[in-house]
XYZ file of C-alpha atoms in Angstrom:
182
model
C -22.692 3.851 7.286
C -19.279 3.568 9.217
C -20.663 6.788 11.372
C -24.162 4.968 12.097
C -21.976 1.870 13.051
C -19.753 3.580 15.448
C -22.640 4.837 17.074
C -24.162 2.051 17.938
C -21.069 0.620 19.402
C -20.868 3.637 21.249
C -23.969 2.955 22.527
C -23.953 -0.642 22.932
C -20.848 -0.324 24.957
C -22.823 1.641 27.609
C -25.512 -1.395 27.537
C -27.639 -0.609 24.964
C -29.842 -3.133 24.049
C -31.343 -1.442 20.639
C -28.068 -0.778 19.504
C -26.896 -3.742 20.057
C -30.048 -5.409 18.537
C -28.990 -3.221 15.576
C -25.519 -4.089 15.644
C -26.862 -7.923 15.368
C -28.900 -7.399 12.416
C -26.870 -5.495 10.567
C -24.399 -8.019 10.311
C -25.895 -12.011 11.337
C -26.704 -12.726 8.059
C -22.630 -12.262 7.121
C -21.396 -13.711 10.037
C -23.830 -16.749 9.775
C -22.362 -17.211 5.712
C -18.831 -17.482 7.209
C -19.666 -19.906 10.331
C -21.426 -21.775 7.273
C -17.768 -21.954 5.840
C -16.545 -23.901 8.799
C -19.748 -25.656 9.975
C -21.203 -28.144 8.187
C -24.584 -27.889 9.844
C -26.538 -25.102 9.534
C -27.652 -25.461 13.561
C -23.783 -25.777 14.821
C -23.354 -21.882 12.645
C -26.435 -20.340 14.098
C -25.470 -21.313 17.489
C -21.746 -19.946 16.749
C -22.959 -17.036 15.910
C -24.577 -16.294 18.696
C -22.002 -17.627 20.615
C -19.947 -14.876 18.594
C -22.411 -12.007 18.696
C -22.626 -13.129 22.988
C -18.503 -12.627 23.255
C -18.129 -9.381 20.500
C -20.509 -7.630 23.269
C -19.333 -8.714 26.083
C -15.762 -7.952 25.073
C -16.696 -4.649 23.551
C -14.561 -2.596 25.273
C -11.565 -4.400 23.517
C -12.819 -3.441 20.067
C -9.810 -0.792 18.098
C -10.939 0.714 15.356
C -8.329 0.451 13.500
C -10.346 -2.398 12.412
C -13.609 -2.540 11.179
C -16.054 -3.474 13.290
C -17.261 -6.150 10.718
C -13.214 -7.953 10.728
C -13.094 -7.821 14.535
C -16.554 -9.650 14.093
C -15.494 -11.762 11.606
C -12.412 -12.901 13.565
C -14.512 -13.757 16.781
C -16.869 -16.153 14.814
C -14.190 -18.007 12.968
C -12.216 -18.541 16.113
C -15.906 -19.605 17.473
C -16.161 -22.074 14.623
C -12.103 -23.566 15.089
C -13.127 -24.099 18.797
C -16.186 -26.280 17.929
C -13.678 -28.386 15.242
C -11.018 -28.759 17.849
C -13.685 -29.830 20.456
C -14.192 -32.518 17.154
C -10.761 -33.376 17.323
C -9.345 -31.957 14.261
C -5.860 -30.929 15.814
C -2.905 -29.060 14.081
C 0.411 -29.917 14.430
C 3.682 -28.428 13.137
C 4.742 -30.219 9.866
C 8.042 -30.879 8.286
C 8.944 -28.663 5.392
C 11.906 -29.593 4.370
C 10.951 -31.650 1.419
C 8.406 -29.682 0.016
C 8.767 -27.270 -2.969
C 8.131 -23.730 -2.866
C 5.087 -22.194 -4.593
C 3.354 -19.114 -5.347
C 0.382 -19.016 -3.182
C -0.912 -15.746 -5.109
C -1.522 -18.201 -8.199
C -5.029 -20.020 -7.804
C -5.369 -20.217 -11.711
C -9.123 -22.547 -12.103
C -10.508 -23.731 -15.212
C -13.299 -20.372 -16.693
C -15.637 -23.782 -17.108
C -15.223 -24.402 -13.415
C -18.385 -22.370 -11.034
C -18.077 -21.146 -8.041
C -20.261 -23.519 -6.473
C -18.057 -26.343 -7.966
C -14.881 -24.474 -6.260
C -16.499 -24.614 -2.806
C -17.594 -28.328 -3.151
C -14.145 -28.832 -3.853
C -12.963 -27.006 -1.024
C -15.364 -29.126 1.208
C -14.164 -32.237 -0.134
C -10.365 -31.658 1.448
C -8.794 -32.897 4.815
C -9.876 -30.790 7.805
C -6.632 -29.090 7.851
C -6.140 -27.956 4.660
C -10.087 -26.776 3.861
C -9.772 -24.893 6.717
C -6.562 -22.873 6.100
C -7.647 -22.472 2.376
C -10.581 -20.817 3.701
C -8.918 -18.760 6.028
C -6.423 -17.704 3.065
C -8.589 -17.623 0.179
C -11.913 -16.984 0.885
C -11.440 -14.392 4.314
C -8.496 -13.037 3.337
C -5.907 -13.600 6.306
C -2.448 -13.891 5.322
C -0.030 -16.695 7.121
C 1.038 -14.307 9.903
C -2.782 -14.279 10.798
C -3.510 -17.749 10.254
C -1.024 -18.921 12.900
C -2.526 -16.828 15.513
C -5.709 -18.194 14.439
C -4.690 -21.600 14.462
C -1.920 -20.998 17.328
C 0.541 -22.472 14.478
C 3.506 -21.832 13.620
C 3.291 -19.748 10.089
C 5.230 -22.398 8.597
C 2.890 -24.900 8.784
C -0.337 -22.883 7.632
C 2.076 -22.321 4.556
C 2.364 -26.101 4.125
C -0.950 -27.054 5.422
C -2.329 -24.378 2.119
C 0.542 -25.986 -0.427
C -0.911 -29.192 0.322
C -4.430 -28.184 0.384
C -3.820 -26.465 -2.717
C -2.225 -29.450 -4.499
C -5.399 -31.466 -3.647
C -7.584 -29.242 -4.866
C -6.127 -28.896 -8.265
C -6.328 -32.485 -8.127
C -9.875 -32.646 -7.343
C -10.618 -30.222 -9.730
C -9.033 -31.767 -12.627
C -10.765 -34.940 -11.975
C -14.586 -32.761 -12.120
C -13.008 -31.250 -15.341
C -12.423 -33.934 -16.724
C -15.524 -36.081 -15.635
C -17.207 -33.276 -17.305
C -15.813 -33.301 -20.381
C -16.745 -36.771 -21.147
């Protein structure tokens, strides 16, 4: 599969328009289920996506393989979907730390009653700042370093902006546990 993709970037960075077409397919349907993660409106993804797919091929040429093509993807569309939020105003600002206690960010311990689904409603239910850094952390995968690129903060406050986030969301969840138990 990696071959087949390589080739079609090959391709698609001399102007192919198949390969690219094939490029697209194979991988819309992911990158439209993480501008979903970002965007609440199903509309707002589809045109990030585009927006995304428009920029990956147009900016080909920059594409290292060190990554796969699918990350460098990935990347493009989230930063897609933070530039639609900040044109909604959701800014990010450095925080104080000072007062806050450490924690272990590895440890995201949920009830085995507690769905996925429930999780990610969760999730959705938290301040701008946080749902979005928990996403970029838990569910994508990008570690603080990465996050304050992203974000263009300093890695300080994506580690406050997730302790926080975190915090609430072991709040929230508590409360649907124990709604459901009685």
């Amino acid at each position: 599969m990696q071959k087949q993709i390589e080739s079609l970037i090959r391709a698609s960075k001399k102007g192919n328009q198949m390969a690219q077409m094939q490029l697209y397919d194979t991988y819309c349907s992911a990158m439209f289920t993480v501008a979903c993660r970002y965007l609440n409106n199903e509309e707002d993804a589809k045109d990030v996506m585009q927006e995304g797919f428009l920029k990956a091929f147009v900016n080909l040429d920059k594409y290292k393989p060190e990554a796969t093509f699918g990350a460098w993807l990935k990347r493009i569309v989230i930063n897609q979907c933070l530039d639609v939020l900040k044109k909604r105003q959701i800014e990010f600002f450095e925080v104080e730390v000072s007062e806050l206690q450490t924690i272990n960010e590895d440890e995201w311990n949920f009830d085995s009653s507690l769905t996925k689904k429930g999780i990610i409603n969760a999730i959705e239910q938290l301040n701008e700042k946080h749902k979005i850094v928990i996403k970029l952390y838990l569910i994508e995968g990008y570690d603080h370093t990465e996050i304050s690129e992203i974000l263009n903060i300093p890695s300080k406050t994506s580690r406050t902006h997730l302790r926080r986030g975190k915090l609430k969301l072991q709040e929230l969840l508590k409360q649907k546990y124990n709604e459901a138990r009685y």
